[in-house]
Short mmCIF file of C-alpha atoms in Angstrom, two decimals:
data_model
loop_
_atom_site.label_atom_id
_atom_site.label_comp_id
_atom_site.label_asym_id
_atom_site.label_seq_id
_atom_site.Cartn_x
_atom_site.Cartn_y
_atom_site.Cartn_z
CA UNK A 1 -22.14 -15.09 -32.04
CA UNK A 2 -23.58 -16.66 -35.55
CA UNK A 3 -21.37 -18.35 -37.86
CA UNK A 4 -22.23 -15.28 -40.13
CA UNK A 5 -20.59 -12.93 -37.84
CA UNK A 6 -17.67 -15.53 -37.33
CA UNK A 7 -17.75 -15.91 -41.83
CA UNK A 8 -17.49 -11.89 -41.51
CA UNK A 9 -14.49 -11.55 -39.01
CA UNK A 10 -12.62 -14.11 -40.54
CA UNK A 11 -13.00 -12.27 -43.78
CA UNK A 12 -11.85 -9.15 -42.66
CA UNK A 13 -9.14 -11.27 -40.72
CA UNK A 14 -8.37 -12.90 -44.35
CA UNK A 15 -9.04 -9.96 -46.35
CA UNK A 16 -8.98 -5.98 -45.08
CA UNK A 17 -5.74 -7.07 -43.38
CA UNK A 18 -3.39 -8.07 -45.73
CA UNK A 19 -4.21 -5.42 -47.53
CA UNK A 20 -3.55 -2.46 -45.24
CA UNK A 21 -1.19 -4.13 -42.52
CA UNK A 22 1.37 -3.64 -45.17
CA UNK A 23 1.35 -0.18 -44.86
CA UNK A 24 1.23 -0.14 -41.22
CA UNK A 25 3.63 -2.67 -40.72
CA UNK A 26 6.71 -0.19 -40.90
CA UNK A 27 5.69 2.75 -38.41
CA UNK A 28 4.35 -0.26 -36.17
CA UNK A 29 7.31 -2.52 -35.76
CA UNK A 30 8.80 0.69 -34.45
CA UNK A 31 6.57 1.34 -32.17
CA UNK A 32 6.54 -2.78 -30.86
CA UNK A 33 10.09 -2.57 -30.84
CA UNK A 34 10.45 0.54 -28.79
CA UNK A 35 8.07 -1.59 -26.43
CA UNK A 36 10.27 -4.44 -26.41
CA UNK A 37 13.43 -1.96 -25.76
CA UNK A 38 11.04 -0.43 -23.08
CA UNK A 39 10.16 -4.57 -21.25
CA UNK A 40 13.98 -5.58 -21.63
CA UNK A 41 15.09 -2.15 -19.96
CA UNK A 42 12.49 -2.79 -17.31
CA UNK A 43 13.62 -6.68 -17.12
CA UNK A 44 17.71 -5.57 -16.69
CA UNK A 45 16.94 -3.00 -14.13
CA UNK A 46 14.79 -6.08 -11.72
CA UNK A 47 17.62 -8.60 -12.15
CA UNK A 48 19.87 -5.94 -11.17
CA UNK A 49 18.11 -5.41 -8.14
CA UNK A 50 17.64 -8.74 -7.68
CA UNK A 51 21.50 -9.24 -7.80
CA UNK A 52 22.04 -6.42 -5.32
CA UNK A 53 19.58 -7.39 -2.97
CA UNK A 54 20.95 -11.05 -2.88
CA UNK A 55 24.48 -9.39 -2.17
CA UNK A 56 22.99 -7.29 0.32
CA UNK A 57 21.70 -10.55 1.89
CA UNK A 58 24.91 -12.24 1.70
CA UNK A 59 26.89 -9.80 3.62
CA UNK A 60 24.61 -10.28 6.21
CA UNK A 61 25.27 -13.17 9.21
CA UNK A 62 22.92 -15.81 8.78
CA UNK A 63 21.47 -17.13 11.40
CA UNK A 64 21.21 -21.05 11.56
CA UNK A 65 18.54 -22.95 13.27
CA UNK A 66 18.86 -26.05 15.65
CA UNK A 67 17.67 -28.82 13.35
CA UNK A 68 14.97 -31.06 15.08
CA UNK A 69 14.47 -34.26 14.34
CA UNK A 70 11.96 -35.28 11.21
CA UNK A 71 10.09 -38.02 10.98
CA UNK A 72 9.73 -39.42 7.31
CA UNK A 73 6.46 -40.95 6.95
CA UNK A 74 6.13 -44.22 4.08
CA UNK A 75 5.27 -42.56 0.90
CA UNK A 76 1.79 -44.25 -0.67
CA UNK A 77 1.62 -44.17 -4.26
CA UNK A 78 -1.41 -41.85 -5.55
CA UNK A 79 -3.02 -43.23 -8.55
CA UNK A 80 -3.99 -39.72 -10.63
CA UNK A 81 -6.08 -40.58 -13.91
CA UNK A 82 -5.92 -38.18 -16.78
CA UNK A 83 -9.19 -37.59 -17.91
CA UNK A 84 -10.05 -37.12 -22.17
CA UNK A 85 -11.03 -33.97 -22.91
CA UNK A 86 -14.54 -34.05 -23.97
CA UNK A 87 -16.91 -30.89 -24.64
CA UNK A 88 -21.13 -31.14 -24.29
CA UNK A 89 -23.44 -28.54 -24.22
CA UNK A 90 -22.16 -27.65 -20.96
CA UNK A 91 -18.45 -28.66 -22.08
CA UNK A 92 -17.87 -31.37 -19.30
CA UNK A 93 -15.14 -33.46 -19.26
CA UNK A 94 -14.62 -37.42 -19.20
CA UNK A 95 -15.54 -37.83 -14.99
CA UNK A 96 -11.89 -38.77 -12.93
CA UNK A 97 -11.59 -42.39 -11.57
CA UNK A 98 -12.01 -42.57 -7.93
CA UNK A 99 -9.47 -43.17 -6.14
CA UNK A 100 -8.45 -46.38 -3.61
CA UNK A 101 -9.62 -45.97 -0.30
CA UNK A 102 -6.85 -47.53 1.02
CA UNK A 103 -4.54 -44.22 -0.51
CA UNK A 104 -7.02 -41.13 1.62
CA UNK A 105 -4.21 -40.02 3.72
CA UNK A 106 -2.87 -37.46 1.55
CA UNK A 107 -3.44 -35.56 -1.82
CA UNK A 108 -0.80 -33.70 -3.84
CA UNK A 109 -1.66 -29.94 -3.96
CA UNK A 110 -1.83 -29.88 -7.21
CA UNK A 111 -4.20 -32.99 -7.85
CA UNK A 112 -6.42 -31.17 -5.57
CA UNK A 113 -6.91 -27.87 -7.65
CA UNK A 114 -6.88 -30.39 -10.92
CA UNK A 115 -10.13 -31.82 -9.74
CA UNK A 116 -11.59 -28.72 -7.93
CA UNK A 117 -11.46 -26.85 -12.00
CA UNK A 118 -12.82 -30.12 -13.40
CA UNK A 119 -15.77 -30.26 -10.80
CA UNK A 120 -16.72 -27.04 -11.73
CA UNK A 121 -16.90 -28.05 -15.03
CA UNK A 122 -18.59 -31.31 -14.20
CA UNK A 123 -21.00 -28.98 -13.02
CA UNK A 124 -21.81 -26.77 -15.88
CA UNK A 125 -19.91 -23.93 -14.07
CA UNK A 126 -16.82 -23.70 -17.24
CA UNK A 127 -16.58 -19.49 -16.20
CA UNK A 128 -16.13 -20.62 -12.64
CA UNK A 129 -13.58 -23.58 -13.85
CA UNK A 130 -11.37 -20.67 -15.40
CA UNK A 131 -11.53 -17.86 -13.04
CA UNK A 132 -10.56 -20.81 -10.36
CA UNK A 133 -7.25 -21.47 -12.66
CA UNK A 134 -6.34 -18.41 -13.60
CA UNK A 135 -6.72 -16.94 -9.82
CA UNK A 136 -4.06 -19.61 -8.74
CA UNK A 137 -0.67 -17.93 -10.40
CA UNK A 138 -0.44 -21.60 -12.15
CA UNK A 139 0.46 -21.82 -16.12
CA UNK A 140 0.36 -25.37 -15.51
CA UNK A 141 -2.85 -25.74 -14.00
CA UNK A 142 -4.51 -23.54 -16.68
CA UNK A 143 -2.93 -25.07 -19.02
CA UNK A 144 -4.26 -28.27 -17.31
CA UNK A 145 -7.77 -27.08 -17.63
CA UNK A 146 -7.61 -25.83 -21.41
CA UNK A 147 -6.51 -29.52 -22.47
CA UNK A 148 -9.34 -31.22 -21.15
CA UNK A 149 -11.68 -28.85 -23.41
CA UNK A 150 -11.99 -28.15 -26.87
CA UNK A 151 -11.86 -24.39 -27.82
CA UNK A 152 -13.64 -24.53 -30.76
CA UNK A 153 -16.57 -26.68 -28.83
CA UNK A 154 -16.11 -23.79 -25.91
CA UNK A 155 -16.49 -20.79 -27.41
CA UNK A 156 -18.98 -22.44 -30.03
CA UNK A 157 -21.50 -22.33 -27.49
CA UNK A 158 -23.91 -19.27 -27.51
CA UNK A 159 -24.22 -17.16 -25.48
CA UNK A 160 -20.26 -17.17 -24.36
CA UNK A 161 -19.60 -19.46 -21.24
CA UNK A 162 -16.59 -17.35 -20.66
CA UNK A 163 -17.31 -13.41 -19.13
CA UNK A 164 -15.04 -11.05 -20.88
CA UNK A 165 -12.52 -10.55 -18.23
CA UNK A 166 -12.23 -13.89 -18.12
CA UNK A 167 -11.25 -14.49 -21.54
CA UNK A 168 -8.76 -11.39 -21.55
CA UNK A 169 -7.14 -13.02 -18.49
CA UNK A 170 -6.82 -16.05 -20.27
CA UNK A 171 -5.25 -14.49 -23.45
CA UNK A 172 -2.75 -12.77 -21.01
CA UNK A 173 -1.48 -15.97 -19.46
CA UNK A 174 -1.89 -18.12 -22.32
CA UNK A 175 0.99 -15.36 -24.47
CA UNK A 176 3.50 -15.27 -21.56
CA UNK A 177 5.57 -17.90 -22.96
CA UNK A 178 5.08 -19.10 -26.71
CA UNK A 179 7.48 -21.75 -26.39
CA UNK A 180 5.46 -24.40 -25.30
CA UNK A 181 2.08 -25.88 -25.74
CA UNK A 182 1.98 -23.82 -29.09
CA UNK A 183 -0.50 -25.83 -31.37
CA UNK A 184 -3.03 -25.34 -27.65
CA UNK A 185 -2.42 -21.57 -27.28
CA UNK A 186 -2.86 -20.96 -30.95
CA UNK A 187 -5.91 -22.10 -31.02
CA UNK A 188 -7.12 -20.64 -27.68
CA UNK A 189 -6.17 -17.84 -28.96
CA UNK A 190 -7.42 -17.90 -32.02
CA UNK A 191 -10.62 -18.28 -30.89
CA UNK A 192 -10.39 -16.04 -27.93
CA UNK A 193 -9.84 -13.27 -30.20
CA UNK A 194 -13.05 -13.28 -31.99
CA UNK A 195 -15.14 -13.52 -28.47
CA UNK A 196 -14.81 -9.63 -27.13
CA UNK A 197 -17.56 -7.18 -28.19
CA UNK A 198 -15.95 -4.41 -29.17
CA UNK A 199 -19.06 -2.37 -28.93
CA UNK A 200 -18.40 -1.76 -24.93
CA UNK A 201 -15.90 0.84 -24.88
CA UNK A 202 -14.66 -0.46 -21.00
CA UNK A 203 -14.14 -3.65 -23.16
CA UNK A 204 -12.22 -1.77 -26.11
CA UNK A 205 -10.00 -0.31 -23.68
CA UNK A 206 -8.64 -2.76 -21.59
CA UNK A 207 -8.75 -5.50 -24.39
CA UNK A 208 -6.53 -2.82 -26.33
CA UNK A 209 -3.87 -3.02 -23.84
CA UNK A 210 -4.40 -6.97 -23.54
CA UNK A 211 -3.97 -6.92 -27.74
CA UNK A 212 -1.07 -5.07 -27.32
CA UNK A 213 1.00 -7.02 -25.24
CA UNK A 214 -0.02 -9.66 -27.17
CA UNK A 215 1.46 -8.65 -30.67
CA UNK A 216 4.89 -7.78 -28.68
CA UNK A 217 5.02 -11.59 -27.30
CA UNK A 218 3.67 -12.76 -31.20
CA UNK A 219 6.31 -10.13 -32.69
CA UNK A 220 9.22 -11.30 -30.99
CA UNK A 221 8.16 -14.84 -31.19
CA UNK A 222 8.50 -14.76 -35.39
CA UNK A 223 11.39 -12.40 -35.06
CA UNK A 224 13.50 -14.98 -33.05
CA UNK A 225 12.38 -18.21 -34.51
CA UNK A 226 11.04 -17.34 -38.22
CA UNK A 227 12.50 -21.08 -39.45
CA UNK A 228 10.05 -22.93 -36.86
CA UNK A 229 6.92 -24.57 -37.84
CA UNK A 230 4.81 -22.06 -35.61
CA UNK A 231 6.13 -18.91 -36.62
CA UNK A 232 3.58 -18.65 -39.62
CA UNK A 233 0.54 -19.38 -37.73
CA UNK A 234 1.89 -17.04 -34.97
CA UNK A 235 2.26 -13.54 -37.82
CA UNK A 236 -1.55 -14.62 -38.47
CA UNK A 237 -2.64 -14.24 -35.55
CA UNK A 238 -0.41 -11.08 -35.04
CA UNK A 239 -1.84 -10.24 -37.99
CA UNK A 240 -5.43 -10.94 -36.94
CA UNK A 241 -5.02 -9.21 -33.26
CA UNK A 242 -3.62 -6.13 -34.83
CA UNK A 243 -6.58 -5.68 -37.30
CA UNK A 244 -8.51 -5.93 -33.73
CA UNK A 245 -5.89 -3.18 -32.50
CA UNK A 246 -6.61 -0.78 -35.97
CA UNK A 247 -10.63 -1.73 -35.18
CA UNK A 248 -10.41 -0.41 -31.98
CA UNK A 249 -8.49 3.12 -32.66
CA UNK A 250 -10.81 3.61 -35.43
CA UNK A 251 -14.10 3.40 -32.43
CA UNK A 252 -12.70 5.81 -30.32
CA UNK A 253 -12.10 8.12 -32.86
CA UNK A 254 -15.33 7.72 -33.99
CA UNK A 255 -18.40 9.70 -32.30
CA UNK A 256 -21.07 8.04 -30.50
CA UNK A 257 -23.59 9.80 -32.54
CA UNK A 258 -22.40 8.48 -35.88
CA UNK A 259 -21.77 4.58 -34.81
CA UNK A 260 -25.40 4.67 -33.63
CA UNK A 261 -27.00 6.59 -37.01
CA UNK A 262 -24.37 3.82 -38.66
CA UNK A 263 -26.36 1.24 -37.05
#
């Protein structure tokens, strides 16, 4: 993408939206909040379950086994260095300190996946790196990986390092909870958001269901904490994904024809 087409999305990010989200802004927080009705509903009716099942398994006799004897083997200290995030062509990070050969017996498990994303990286393979993370049902490891590079320096580079699925993914996890790492997500997601080509419709579609389940996490964010420092920079970006969301409805009701005499 050329800074001219990043100059003309920001614009209509800046511009188009404030003007018309106004207007939309009423018969659309109804709609998010009948989706947030709908997720709590859905939310109460699994911990029920949950509750019943654990009473179901409570009743039950449990059934003890014969302890055996454990053997505790001497801890050894693991020396883990935290490499600096740094971002090249190929956005590789600082290279991880080897460790003593003296501490080889045994690894954490999650030391081990820390250094299998940043090899990956190491190695020029960044779309590899984040499928790896994001496959692994870890926050904390993708999290891990998005410190250690720069967004802006990531999705800088032309074309994309990141496939498409990859970056909706990553939008997904990175929303699931806006309490923490917010200044990081923000601008993940910031970026991420200008990345999709919205000329695919298989891309329009599912990154319309990504965008909105991301303006019900941003909604409710600002709604519950509008005094925090975030809560600004989060309505801009709601306001920025929904102008995606407004983009997108407009393309499918738009014929194929006419986009490509348009063009």
């Amino acid at each position: 993408m050329t800074s001219k087409i990043r100059e003309t999305i920001q614009s209509i990010v800046r511009d188009e939206i404030a003007d018309n989200l106004r207007e939309q802004l009423a018969t659309q927080k109804n709609e998010i909040n009948t989706l947030i009705i709908q997720h709590l509903r859905q939310y109460q009716q699994q911990q029920l379950q949950q509750q019943q099942q654990q009473q179901q398994q409570q009743q039950q006799p449990a059934v003890v086994p014969k302890p055996q004897p454990t053997v505790v083997p001497k801890p050894q200290p693991v020396v883990v260095p935290k490499p600096q995030p740094t971002v090249s062509q190929r956005t590789t990070p600082l290279p991880t300190a080897t460790a003593s050969s003296a501490l080889s017996n045994k690894i954490p498990t999650v030391d081990i996946k820390q250094q299998t994303a940043l090899k990956f990286v190491q190695s020029g393979q960044v779309n590899q790196a984040f499928e790896y993370v994001l496959s692994a049902s870890d926050l904390n490891l993708v999290i891990y990986l998005c410190e250690n590079i720069r967004p802006t320096e990531l999705f800088s580079i032309q074309p994309c390092q990141l496939q498409i699925p990859v970056i909706l993914s990553l939008i997904q996890q990175l929303a699931a909870d806006l309490t923490t790492h917010q200044e990081l997500k923000y601008s993940y997601l910031y970026e991420a958001l200008i990345c999709p080509d919205l000329s695919h419709p298989s891309v329009r579609d599912y990154l319309y269901n990504v965008l909105i389940d991301l303006n019900k996490k941003l909604y409710t964010y600002v709604q519950t904490n509008p005094t925090t420092t975030m809560a600004k920079r989060f309505q801009l970006l709601y306001m920025a994904s929904q102008g995606l969301v407004q983009k997108i409805l407009q393309q499918r009701a738009t014929p194929i024809n006419q986009i490509s005499s348009s063009k």
